[in-house]
PDB file of C-alpha atoms in Angstrom:
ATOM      1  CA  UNK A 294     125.070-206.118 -41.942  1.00  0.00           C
ATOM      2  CA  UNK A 295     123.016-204.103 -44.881  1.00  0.00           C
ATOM      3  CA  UNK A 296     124.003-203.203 -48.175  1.00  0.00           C
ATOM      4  CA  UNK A 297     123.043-200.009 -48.836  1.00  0.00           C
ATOM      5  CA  UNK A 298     124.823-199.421 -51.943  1.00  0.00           C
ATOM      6  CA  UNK A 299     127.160-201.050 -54.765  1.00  0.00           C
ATOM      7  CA  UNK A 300     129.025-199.885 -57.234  1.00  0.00           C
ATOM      8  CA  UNK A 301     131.653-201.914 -60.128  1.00  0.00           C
ATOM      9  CA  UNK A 302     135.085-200.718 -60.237  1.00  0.00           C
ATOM     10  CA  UNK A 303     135.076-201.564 -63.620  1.00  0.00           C
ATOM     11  CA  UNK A 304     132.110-199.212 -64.833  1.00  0.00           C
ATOM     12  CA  UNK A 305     131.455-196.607 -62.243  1.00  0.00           C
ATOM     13  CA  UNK A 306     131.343-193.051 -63.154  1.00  0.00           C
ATOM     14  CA  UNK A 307     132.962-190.068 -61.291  1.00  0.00           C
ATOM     15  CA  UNK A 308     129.338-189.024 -60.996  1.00  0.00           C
ATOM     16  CA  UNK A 309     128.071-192.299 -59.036  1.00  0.00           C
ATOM     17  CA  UNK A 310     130.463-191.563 -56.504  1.00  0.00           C
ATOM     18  CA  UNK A 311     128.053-188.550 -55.051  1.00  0.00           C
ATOM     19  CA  UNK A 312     124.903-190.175 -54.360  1.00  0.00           C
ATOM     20  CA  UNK A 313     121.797-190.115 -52.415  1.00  0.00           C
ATOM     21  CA  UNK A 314     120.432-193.729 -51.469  1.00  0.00           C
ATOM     22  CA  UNK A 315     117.250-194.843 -49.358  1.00  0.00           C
ATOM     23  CA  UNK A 316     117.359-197.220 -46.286  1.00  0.00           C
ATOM     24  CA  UNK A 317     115.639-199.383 -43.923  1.00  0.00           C
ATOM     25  CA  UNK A 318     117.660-201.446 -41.237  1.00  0.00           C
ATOM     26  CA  UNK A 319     115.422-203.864 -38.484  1.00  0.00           C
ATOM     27  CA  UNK A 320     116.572-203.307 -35.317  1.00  0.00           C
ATOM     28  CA  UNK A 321     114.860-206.328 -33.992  1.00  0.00           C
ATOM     29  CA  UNK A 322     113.921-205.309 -30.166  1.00  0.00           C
ATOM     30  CA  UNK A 323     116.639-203.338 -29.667  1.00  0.00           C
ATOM     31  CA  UNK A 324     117.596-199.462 -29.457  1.00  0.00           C
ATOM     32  CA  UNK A 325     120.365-197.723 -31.386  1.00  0.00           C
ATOM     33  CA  UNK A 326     122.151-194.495 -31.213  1.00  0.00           C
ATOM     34  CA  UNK A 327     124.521-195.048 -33.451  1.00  0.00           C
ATOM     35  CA  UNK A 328     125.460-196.432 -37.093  1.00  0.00           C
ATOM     36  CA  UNK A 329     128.507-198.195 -38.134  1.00  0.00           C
ATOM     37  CA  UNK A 330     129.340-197.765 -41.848  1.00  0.00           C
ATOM     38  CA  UNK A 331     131.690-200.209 -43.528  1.00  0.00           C
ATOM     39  CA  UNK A 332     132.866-201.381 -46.710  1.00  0.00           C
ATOM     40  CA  UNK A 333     134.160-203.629 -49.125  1.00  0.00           C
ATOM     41  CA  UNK A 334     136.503-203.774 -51.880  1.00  0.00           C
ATOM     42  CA  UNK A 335     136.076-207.532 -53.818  1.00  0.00           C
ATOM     43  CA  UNK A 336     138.511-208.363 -56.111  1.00  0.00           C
ATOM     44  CA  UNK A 337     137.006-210.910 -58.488  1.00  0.00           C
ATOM     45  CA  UNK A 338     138.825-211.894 -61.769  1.00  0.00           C
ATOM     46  CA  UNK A 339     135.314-212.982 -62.811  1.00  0.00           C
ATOM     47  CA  UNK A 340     135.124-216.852 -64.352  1.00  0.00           C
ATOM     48  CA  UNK A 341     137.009-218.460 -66.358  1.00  0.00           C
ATOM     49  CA  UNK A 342     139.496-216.105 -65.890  1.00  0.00           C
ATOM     50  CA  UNK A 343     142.407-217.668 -63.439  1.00  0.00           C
ATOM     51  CA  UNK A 344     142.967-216.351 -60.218  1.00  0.00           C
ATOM     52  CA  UNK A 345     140.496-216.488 -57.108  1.00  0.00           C
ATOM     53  CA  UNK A 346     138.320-213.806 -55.238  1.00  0.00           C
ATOM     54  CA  UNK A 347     139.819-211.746 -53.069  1.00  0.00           C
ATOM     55  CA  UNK A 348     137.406-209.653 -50.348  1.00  0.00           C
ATOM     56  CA  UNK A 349     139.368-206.639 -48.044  1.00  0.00           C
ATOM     57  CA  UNK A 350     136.552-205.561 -45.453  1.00  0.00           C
ATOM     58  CA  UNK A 351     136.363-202.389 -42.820  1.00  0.00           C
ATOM     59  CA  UNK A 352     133.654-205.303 -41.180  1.00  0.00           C
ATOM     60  CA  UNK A 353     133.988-205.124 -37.297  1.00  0.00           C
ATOM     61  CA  UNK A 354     133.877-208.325 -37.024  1.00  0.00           C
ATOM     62  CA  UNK A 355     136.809-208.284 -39.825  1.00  0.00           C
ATOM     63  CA  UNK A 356     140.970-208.227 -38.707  1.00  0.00           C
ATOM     64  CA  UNK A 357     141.723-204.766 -38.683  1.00  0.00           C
ATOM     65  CA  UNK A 358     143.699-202.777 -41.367  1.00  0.00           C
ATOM     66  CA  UNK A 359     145.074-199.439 -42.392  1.00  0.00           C
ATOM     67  CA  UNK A 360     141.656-199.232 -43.519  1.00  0.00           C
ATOM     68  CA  UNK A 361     138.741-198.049 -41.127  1.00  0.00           C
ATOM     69  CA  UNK A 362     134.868-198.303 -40.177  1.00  0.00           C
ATOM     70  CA  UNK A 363     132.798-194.848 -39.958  1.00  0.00           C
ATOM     71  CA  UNK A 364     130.725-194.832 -36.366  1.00  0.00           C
ATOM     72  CA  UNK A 365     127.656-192.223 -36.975  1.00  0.00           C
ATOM     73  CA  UNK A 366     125.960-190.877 -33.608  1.00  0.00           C
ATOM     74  CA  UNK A 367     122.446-190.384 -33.828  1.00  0.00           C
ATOM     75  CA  UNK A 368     120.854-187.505 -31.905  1.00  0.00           C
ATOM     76  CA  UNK A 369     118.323-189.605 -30.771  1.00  0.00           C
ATOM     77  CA  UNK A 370     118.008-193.016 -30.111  1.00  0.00           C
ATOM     78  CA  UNK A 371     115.855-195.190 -32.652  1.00  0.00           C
ATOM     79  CA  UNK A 372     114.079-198.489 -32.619  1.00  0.00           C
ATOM     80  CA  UNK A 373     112.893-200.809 -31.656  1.00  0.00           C
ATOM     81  CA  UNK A 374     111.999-202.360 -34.712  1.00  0.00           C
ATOM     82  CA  UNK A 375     112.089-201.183 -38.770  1.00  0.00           C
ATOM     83  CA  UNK A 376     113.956-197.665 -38.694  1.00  0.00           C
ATOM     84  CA  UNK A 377     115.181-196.095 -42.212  1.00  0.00           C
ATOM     85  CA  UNK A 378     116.381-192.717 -43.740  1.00  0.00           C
ATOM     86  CA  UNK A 379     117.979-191.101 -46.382  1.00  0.00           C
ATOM     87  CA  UNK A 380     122.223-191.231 -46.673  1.00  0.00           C
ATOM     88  CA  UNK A 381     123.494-188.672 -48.490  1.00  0.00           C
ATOM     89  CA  UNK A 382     127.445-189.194 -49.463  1.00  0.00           C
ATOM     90  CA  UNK A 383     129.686-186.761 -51.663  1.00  0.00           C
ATOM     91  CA  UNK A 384     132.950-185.007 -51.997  1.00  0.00           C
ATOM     92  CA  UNK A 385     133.802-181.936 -50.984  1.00  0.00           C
ATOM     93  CA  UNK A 386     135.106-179.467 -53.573  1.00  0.00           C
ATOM     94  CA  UNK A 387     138.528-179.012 -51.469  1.00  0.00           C
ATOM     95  CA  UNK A 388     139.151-182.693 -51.360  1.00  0.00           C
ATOM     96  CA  UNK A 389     137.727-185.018 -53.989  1.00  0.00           C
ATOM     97  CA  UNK A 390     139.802-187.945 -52.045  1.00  0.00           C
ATOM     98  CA  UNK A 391     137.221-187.213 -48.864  1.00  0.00           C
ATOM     99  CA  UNK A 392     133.661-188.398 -48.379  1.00  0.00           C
ATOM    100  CA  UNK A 393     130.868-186.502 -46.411  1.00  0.00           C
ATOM    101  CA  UNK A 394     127.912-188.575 -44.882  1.00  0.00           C
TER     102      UNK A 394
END
């Protein structure tokens, strides 16, 4: 797994959430076609504070919930080795809950 962006909870804007971020994943010796996007959602009450961490994950390797992971098909295969891009994410105007990669 990469991180390939972050964002607080606590301080985000309404304009983070439509963002353009740069990437590089090694592939090691192997070919891809396809990306799996996850994510998640930490709950830390920070220290001092009471309370302990609490992580909810879309991870594959993860228990499944209500919640899912994003498979992206590439047109071509890629690798092996270093491959990166460009992943753009925003809303659409008709549906500010939805996400477009």
């Amino acid at each position: 797994r990469e991180e390939v962006w972050r964002c607080d909870l606590n301080t985000v804007k309404d304009s983070d959430l439509d963002f353009e971020v740069p990437f590089k994943l090694d592939c090691g010796g192997e070919t891809v076609s396809a990306l799996v996007l996850t994510f998640d959602v930490v709950f830390d009450p920070g220290e001092g504070r009471g309370g302990e961490k609490v992580t909810l994950t879309t991870a594959v390797q993860a228990d499944a919930t209500h919640w899912h992971h994003v498979k992206l098909y590439l047109n071509e295969a890629v690798g092996p080795g270093e491959v990166g891009g460009t992943m753009k994410v925003w809303r659409p105007e008709d549906n500010h809950r939805d996400m477009v990669v």
